[in-house]
Amino acid sequence: MANYTFEDFTPGRRFAFKERTLTAAEIVAFAREFDPQPMHLDEEAGRASILGGLAASGWHTSAIMMRMLYEAYIDGSTSEGSPGVDLMEWKRPVLAGDTLGGYCEVVEARASRSRPEIGIVRLRADVTNQRGETVAICEYINMMRVAEKEADHAHG
Amino acid sequence: MANYTFEDFTPGRRFAFKERTLTAAEIVAFAREFDPQPMHLDEEAGRASILGGLAASGWHTSAIMMRMLYEAYIDGSTSEGSPGVDLMEWKRPVLAGDTLGGYCEVVEARASRSRPEIGIVRLRADVTNQRGETVAICEYINMMRVAEKEADHAHG
């Protein structure tokens, strides 16, 4: 854990994702619960679809990206969560056996007008596969507390 | 299953979500796998956060919305998936015990220029809680095959 605060988020800074290989069992388990379309449940149905194989739900790819963001910079940080996402693109199929990685990059960082203890950070995540192809892009906001208020917060 | 095709998606048409109550166990299980921040894992940490209680990860709310979309119109339809999301807003906390519902509405429907057998449908999903408050909004594209090509597809 790096215990990042708002001040660490300078435009252009990148945080690398830890690589992770996705199994068929994980794809099917997520799909059964949240997105039980045939191409997410069955290898043959996946091959018959435009996805070309047993393919993760886009929302599964997004959830895995969330875990990668957590490990890359959120864990131990002053994150106060996100109001949402401006863009989530699923650009290529994520198939069983694919190894995902990539990074997120700070696009913009500014103080909050209404809450001086908070900074508003815009980031862009690029999720890639083992061939270096981008499979997903996400642009989102992360609210982070500023460092100088941390002492107050701890006492409060 | 209503076996919807592109022709069914006229602007303004709504598809209702089946209501679903979210348990603490579900919130924690998703968070352990994808978003292990304290407010998604522990009731006390949630109460101490701006979320006010054990709260679902935003990505969990999105995944539940996906399931609701599946049950509302995707199951049995000619859906060919989605290239992504233009907007995903998590507007209010989703807490353990909340009952989610809502609907999605067709915003726009147009033919694909490059693939005449496909129509491009833009929808907006509103996820609400038991007080009728909107907890999440999503605007996204769904590609749907047109009906008159269905016979060809079945033969092909």
GROMACS .gro file of C-alpha atoms in nm:
model
  312
    1MET     CA    1   0.000   0.000   0.000
    2ALA     CA    2   0.136   0.340  -0.099
    3ASN     CA    3  -0.116   0.549   0.099
    4TYR     CA    4  -0.175   0.791  -0.186
    5THR     CA    5  -0.344   1.124  -0.123
    6PHE     CA    6  -0.481   1.382  -0.369
    7GLU     CA    7  -0.136   1.540  -0.403
    8ASP     CA    8   0.002   1.223  -0.565
    9PHE     CA    9  -0.230   1.253  -0.865
   10THR     CA   10  -0.043   1.470  -1.113
   11PRO     CA   11  -0.160   1.465  -1.475
   12GLY     CA   12   0.025   1.204  -1.679
   13ARG     CA   13   0.120   0.987  -1.384
   14ARG     CA   14   0.053   0.618  -1.444
   15PHE     CA   15  -0.027   0.334  -1.206
   16ALA     CA   16   0.040  -0.013  -1.347
   17PHE     CA   17  -0.206  -0.301  -1.314
   18LYS     CA   18  -0.096  -0.639  -1.182
   19GLU     CA   19  -0.150  -0.901  -1.453
   20ARG     CA   20  -0.422  -1.157  -1.408
   21THR     CA   21  -0.529  -1.456  -1.618
   22LEU     CA   22  -0.903  -1.511  -1.649
   23THR     CA   23  -1.034  -1.867  -1.636
   24ALA     CA   24  -1.341  -2.015  -1.806
   25ALA     CA   25  -1.483  -2.096  -1.460
   26GLU     CA   26  -1.461  -1.729  -1.352
   27ILE     CA   27  -1.629  -1.612  -1.674
   28VAL     CA   28  -1.915  -1.858  -1.631
   29ALA     CA   29  -1.961  -1.785  -1.258
   30PHE     CA   30  -1.996  -1.411  -1.317
   31ALA     CA   31  -2.227  -1.466  -1.615
   32ARG     CA   32  -2.457  -1.703  -1.424
   33GLU     CA   33  -2.511  -1.434  -1.162
   34PHE     CA   34  -2.519  -1.115  -1.368
   35ASP     CA   35  -2.523  -1.169  -1.745
   36PRO     CA   36  -2.640  -1.518  -1.847
   37GLN     CA   37  -2.620  -1.470  -2.224
   38PRO     CA   38  -2.507  -1.787  -2.408
   39MET     CA   39  -2.170  -1.648  -2.527
   40HIS     CA   40  -2.073  -1.584  -2.163
   41LEU     CA   41  -2.180  -1.932  -2.046
   42ASP     CA   42  -2.077  -2.175  -2.314
   43GLU     CA   43  -1.764  -2.219  -2.530
   44GLU     CA   44  -1.956  -2.331  -2.841
   45ALA     CA   45  -2.210  -2.051  -2.815
   46GLY     CA   46  -1.919  -1.810  -2.775
   47ARG     CA   47  -1.748  -1.946  -3.085
   48ALA     CA   48  -2.072  -1.910  -3.282
   49SER     CA   49  -2.105  -1.545  -3.171
   50ILE     CA   50  -1.917  -1.239  -3.295
   51LEU     CA   51  -1.700  -1.270  -2.981
   52GLY     CA   52  -1.527  -1.585  -3.114
   53GLY     CA   53  -1.509  -1.790  -2.793
   54LEU     CA   54  -1.625  -1.814  -2.433
   55ALA     CA   55  -1.613  -1.442  -2.356
   56ALA     CA   56  -1.639  -1.244  -2.034
   57SER     CA   57  -1.938  -1.014  -1.989
   58GLY     CA   58  -1.828  -0.655  -2.041
   59TRP     CA   59  -1.938  -0.588  -1.685
   60HIS     CA   60  -1.709  -0.868  -1.567
   61THR     CA   61  -1.416  -0.701  -1.744
   62SER     CA   62  -1.517  -0.377  -1.571
   63ALA     CA   63  -1.532  -0.546  -1.230
   64ILE     CA   64  -1.185  -0.696  -1.286
   65MET     CA   65  -1.061  -0.349  -1.383
   66MET     CA   66  -1.203  -0.222  -1.052
   67ARG     CA   67  -0.996  -0.482  -0.867
   68MET     CA   68  -0.687  -0.379  -1.064
   69LEU     CA   69  -0.750  -0.013  -0.975
   70TYR     CA   70  -0.788  -0.110  -0.610
   71GLU     CA   71  -0.453  -0.287  -0.612
   72ALA     CA   72  -0.280  -0.020  -0.823
   73TYR     CA   73  -0.359   0.283  -0.608
   74ILE     CA   74  -0.685   0.278  -0.409
   75ASP     CA   75  -0.583   0.037  -0.130
   76GLY     CA   76  -0.459   0.248   0.162
   77SER     CA   77  -0.530   0.575  -0.018
   78THR     CA   78  -0.760   0.861   0.084
   79SER     CA   79  -1.012   0.763  -0.186
   80GLU     CA   80  -1.369   0.872  -0.115
   81GLY     CA   81  -1.513   0.680  -0.406
   82SER     CA   82  -1.652   0.777  -0.743
   83PRO     CA   83  -1.973   0.942  -0.858
   84GLY     CA   84  -1.954   0.752  -1.183
   85VAL     CA   85  -1.801   0.688  -1.519
   86ASP     CA   86  -1.795   0.913  -1.826
   87LEU     CA   87  -1.700   0.642  -2.068
   88MET     CA   88  -1.670   0.263  -2.059
   89GLU     CA   89  -1.572   0.101  -2.387
   90TRP     CA   90  -1.542  -0.273  -2.439
   91LYS     CA   91  -1.320  -0.272  -2.745
   92ARG     CA   92  -1.225  -0.637  -2.791
   93PRO     CA   93  -1.354  -0.970  -2.657
   94VAL     CA   94  -1.196  -1.099  -2.336
   95LEU     CA   95  -1.177  -1.476  -2.376
   96ALA     CA   96  -1.107  -1.758  -2.130
   97GLY     CA   97  -0.731  -1.786  -2.080
   98ASP     CA   98  -0.659  -1.422  -2.164
   99THR     CA   99  -0.415  -1.242  -1.935
  100LEU     CA  100  -0.528  -0.890  -1.852
  101GLY     CA  101  -0.305  -0.603  -1.749
  102GLY     CA  102  -0.258  -0.238  -1.837
  103TYR     CA  103  -0.255   0.081  -1.635
  104CYS     CA  104  -0.449   0.388  -1.539
  105GLU     CA  105  -0.332   0.743  -1.601
  106VAL     CA  106  -0.420   1.071  -1.434
  107VAL     CA  107  -0.596   1.298  -1.686
  108GLU     CA  108  -0.681   1.591  -1.460
  109ALA     CA  109  -0.667   1.684  -1.090
  110ARG     CA  110  -0.841   1.982  -0.933
  111ALA     CA  111  -0.964   2.102  -0.597
  112SER     CA  112  -1.331   2.073  -0.506
  113ARG     CA  113  -1.498   2.414  -0.470
  114SER     CA  114  -1.759   2.291  -0.224
  115ARG     CA  115  -1.536   2.066  -0.013
  116PRO     CA  116  -1.181   2.200   0.035
  117GLU     CA  117  -1.063   1.876   0.196
  118ILE     CA  118  -1.137   1.688  -0.128
  119GLY     CA  119  -0.966   1.682  -0.465
  120ILE     CA  120  -1.134   1.561  -0.782
  121VAL     CA  121  -0.917   1.335  -0.997
  122ARG     CA  122  -1.009   1.225  -1.348
  123LEU     CA  123  -0.839   0.905  -1.461
  124ARG     CA  124  -0.836   0.687  -1.769
  125ALA     CA  125  -0.787   0.313  -1.737
  126ASP     CA  126  -0.655   0.103  -2.027
  127VAL     CA  127  -0.706  -0.270  -1.984
  128THR     CA  128  -0.489  -0.475  -2.220
  129ASN     CA  129  -0.453  -0.843  -2.307
  130GLN     CA  130  -0.144  -1.066  -2.351
  131ARG     CA  131  -0.101  -0.935  -2.707
  132GLY     CA  132  -0.086  -0.575  -2.586
  133GLU     CA  133  -0.426  -0.500  -2.739
  134THR     CA  134  -0.659  -0.268  -2.550
  135VAL     CA  135  -0.972  -0.463  -2.450
  136ALA     CA  136  -1.138  -0.192  -2.241
  137ILE     CA  137  -1.111   0.180  -2.169
  138CYS     CA  138  -1.271   0.362  -1.880
  139GLU     CA  139  -1.269   0.733  -1.795
  140TYR     CA  140  -1.392   0.811  -1.447
  141ILE     CA  141  -1.370   1.045  -1.150
  142ASN     CA  142  -1.211   0.953  -0.816
  143MET     CA  143  -1.252   1.184  -0.516
  144MET     CA  144  -0.944   1.187  -0.292
  145ARG     CA  145  -0.887   1.365   0.038
  146VAL     CA  146  -0.593   1.605   0.046
  147ALA     CA  147  -0.294   1.522   0.266
  148GLU     CA  148  -0.292   1.828   0.491
  149LYS     CA  149  -0.642   1.746   0.611
  150GLU     CA  150  -0.550   1.388   0.692
  151ALA     CA  151  -0.428   1.475   1.043
  152ASP     CA  152  -0.759   1.650   1.121
  153HIS     CA  153  -0.949   1.354   0.982
  154ALA     CA  154  -0.757   1.110   1.202
  155HIS     CA  155  -0.830   1.319   1.512
  156GLY     CA  156  -1.194   1.376   1.420
  157MET     CA  157  -3.899  -1.429  -2.308
  158ALA     CA  158  -4.045  -1.183  -2.558
  159ASN     CA  159  -3.795  -1.251  -2.841
  160TYR     CA  160  -3.748  -0.883  -2.916
  161THR     CA  161  -3.585  -0.772  -3.241
  162PHE     CA  162  -3.460  -0.430  -3.349
  163GLU     CA  163  -3.809  -0.333  -3.469
  164ASP     CA  164  -3.942  -0.347  -3.110
  165PHE     CA  165  -3.716  -0.062  -2.994
  166THR     CA  166  -3.910   0.254  -3.063
  167PRO     CA  167  -3.798   0.573  -2.886
  168GLY     CA  168  -3.981   0.620  -2.556
  169ARG     CA  169  -4.065   0.253  -2.507
  170ARG     CA  170  -3.991   0.131  -2.155
  171PHE     CA  171  -3.901  -0.212  -2.022
  172ALA     CA  172  -3.960  -0.258  -1.648
  173PHE     CA  173  -3.707  -0.419  -1.416
  174LYS     CA  174  -3.806  -0.701  -1.183
  175GLU     CA  175  -3.751  -0.588  -0.823
  176ARG     CA  176  -3.472  -0.745  -0.623
  177THR     CA  177  -3.360  -0.702  -0.261
  178LEU     CA  178  -2.985  -0.692  -0.204
  179THR     CA  179  -2.845  -0.873   0.099
  180ALA     CA  180  -2.538  -0.787   0.306
  181ALA     CA  181  -2.389  -1.126   0.208
  182GLU     CA  182  -2.418  -1.044  -0.164
  183ILE     CA  183  -2.258  -0.702  -0.115
  184VAL     CA  184  -1.965  -0.851   0.077
  185ALA     CA  185  -1.916  -1.141  -0.169
  186PHE     CA  186  -1.890  -0.907  -0.467
  187ALA     CA  187  -1.664  -0.667  -0.279
  188ARG     CA  188  -1.424  -0.943  -0.168
  189GLU     CA  189  -1.372  -1.042  -0.529
  190PHE     CA  190  -1.376  -0.708  -0.709
  191ASP     CA  191  -1.376  -0.404  -0.481
  192PRO     CA  192  -1.251  -0.479  -0.127
  193GLN     CA  193  -1.279  -0.126   0.013
  194PRO     CA  194  -1.386  -0.120   0.381
  195MET     CA  195  -1.728   0.042   0.321
  196HIS     CA  196  -1.821  -0.248   0.092
  197LEU     CA  197  -1.705  -0.516   0.338
  198ASP     CA  198  -1.805  -0.401   0.683
  199GLU     CA  199  -2.119  -0.241   0.830
  200GLU     CA  200  -1.928  -0.019   1.075
  201ALA     CA  201  -1.681   0.101   0.814
  202GLY     CA  202  -1.977   0.175   0.588
  203ARG     CA  203  -2.151   0.377   0.860
  204ALA     CA  204  -1.831   0.575   0.917
  205SER     CA  205  -1.805   0.655   0.543
  206ILE     CA  206  -2.004   0.906   0.339
  207LEU     CA  207  -2.215   0.610   0.218
  208GLY     CA  208  -2.382   0.570   0.559
  209GLY     CA  209  -2.389   0.191   0.585
  210LEU     CA  210  -2.268  -0.134   0.429
  211ALA     CA  211  -2.289  -0.023   0.067
  212ALA     CA  212  -2.262  -0.208  -0.262
  213SER     CA  213  -1.969  -0.130  -0.489
  214GLY     CA  214  -2.087   0.087  -0.777
  215TRP     CA  215  -1.973  -0.190  -1.010
  216HIS     CA  216  -2.195  -0.433  -0.819
  217THR     CA  217  -2.495  -0.206  -0.876
  218SER     CA  218  -2.398  -0.197  -1.245
  219ALA     CA  219  -2.375  -0.577  -1.261
  220ILE     CA  220  -2.719  -0.610  -1.098
  221MET     CA  221  -2.852  -0.360  -1.353
  222MET     CA  222  -2.709  -0.585  -1.627
  223ARG     CA  223  -2.907  -0.878  -1.484
  224MET     CA  224  -3.220  -0.664  -1.476
  225LEU     CA  225  -3.165  -0.563  -1.840
  226TYR     CA  226  -3.119  -0.928  -1.931
  227GLU     CA  227  -3.450  -1.022  -1.772
  228ALA     CA  228  -3.632  -0.711  -1.901
  229TYR     CA  229  -3.558  -0.753  -2.272
  230ILE     CA  230  -3.229  -0.922  -2.367
  231ASP     CA  231  -3.322  -1.284  -2.288
  232GLY     CA  232  -3.446  -1.441  -2.612
  233SER     CA  233  -3.386  -1.124  -2.812
  234THR     CA  234  -3.162  -1.070  -3.116
  235SER     CA  235  -2.911  -0.874  -2.904
  236GLU     CA  236  -2.556  -0.876  -3.038
  237GLY     CA  237  -2.410  -0.709  -2.733
  238SER     CA  238  -2.281  -0.364  -2.655
  239PRO     CA  239  -1.966  -0.176  -2.751
  240GLY     CA  240  -1.983   0.017  -2.425
  241VAL     CA  241  -2.140   0.276  -2.206
  242ASP     CA  242  -2.156   0.652  -2.256
  243LEU     CA  243  -2.249   0.732  -1.900
  244MET     CA  244  -2.268   0.540  -1.572
  245GLU     CA  245  -2.367   0.748  -1.270
  246TRP     CA  246  -2.389   0.612  -0.917
  247LYS     CA  247  -2.616   0.875  -0.769
  248ARG     CA  248  -2.703   0.737  -0.426
  249PRO     CA  249  -2.563   0.464  -0.200
  250VAL     CA  250  -2.712   0.115  -0.239
  251LEU     CA  251  -2.724  -0.032   0.112
  252ALA     CA  252  -2.782  -0.384   0.241
  253GLY     CA  253  -3.157  -0.451   0.248
  254ASP     CA  254  -3.240  -0.205  -0.031
  255THR     CA  255  -3.484  -0.324  -0.294
  256LEU     CA  256  -3.379  -0.225  -0.645
  257GLY     CA  257  -3.608  -0.182  -0.943
  258GLY     CA  258  -3.663   0.070  -1.220
  259TYR     CA  259  -3.674   0.047  -1.597
  260CYS     CA  260  -3.485   0.117  -1.915
  261GLU     CA  261  -3.611   0.337  -2.193
  262VAL     CA  262  -3.528   0.351  -2.563
  263VAL     CA  263  -3.362   0.685  -2.643
  264GLU     CA  264  -3.281   0.632  -3.011
  265ALA     CA  265  -3.291   0.353  -3.269
  266ARG     CA  266  -3.122   0.364  -3.608
  267ALA     CA  267  -2.998   0.129  -3.877
  268SER     CA  268  -2.629   0.046  -3.899
  269ARG     CA  269  -2.469   0.181  -4.216
  270SER     CA  270  -2.200  -0.085  -4.232
  271ARG     CA  271  -2.417  -0.385  -4.133
  272PRO     CA  272  -2.774  -0.372  -4.271
  273GLU     CA  273  -2.881  -0.673  -4.062
  274ILE     CA  274  -2.807  -0.477  -3.742
  275GLY     CA  275  -2.982  -0.189  -3.572
  276ILE     CA  276  -2.817   0.036  -3.315
  277VAL     CA  277  -3.032   0.109  -3.012
  278ARG     CA  278  -2.943   0.366  -2.748
  279LEU     CA  279  -3.106   0.307  -2.411
  280ARG     CA  280  -3.107   0.471  -2.072
  281ALA     CA  281  -3.148   0.262  -1.758
  282ASP     CA  282  -3.279   0.412  -1.432
  283VAL     CA  283  -3.218   0.195  -1.127
  284THR     CA  284  -3.434   0.298  -0.831
  285ASN     CA  285  -3.461   0.194  -0.466
  286GLN     CA  286  -3.765   0.118  -0.246
  287ARG     CA  287  -3.819   0.492  -0.188
  288GLY     CA  288  -3.838   0.557  -0.562
  289GLU     CA  289  -3.503   0.738  -0.557
  290THR     CA  290  -3.273   0.690  -0.855
  291VAL     CA  291  -2.956   0.516  -0.738
  292ALA     CA  292  -2.792   0.468  -1.078
  293ILE     CA  293  -2.828   0.584  -1.437
  294CYS     CA  294  -2.668   0.424  -1.739
  295GLU     CA  295  -2.677   0.526  -2.104
  296TYR     CA  296  -2.551   0.263  -2.343
  297ILE     CA  297  -2.574   0.115  -2.691
  298ASN     CA  298  -2.725  -0.225  -2.768
  299MET     CA  299  -2.685  -0.375  -3.115
  300MET     CA  300  -2.989  -0.579  -3.221
  301ARG     CA  301  -3.046  -0.785  -3.535
  302VAL     CA  302  -3.346  -0.684  -3.746
  303ALA     CA  303  -3.640  -0.924  -3.776
  304GLU     CA  304  -3.646  -0.974  -4.151
  305LYS     CA  305  -3.292  -1.109  -4.140
  306GLU     CA  306  -3.374  -1.354  -3.865
  307ALA     CA  307  -3.491  -1.623  -4.108
  308ASP     CA  308  -3.164  -1.598  -4.304
  309HIS     CA  309  -2.967  -1.611  -3.982
  310ALA     CA  310  -3.149  -1.925  -3.869
  311HIS     CA  311  -3.075  -2.093  -4.203
  312GLY     CA  312  -2.714  -1.972  -4.220
   0.00000   0.00000   0.00000
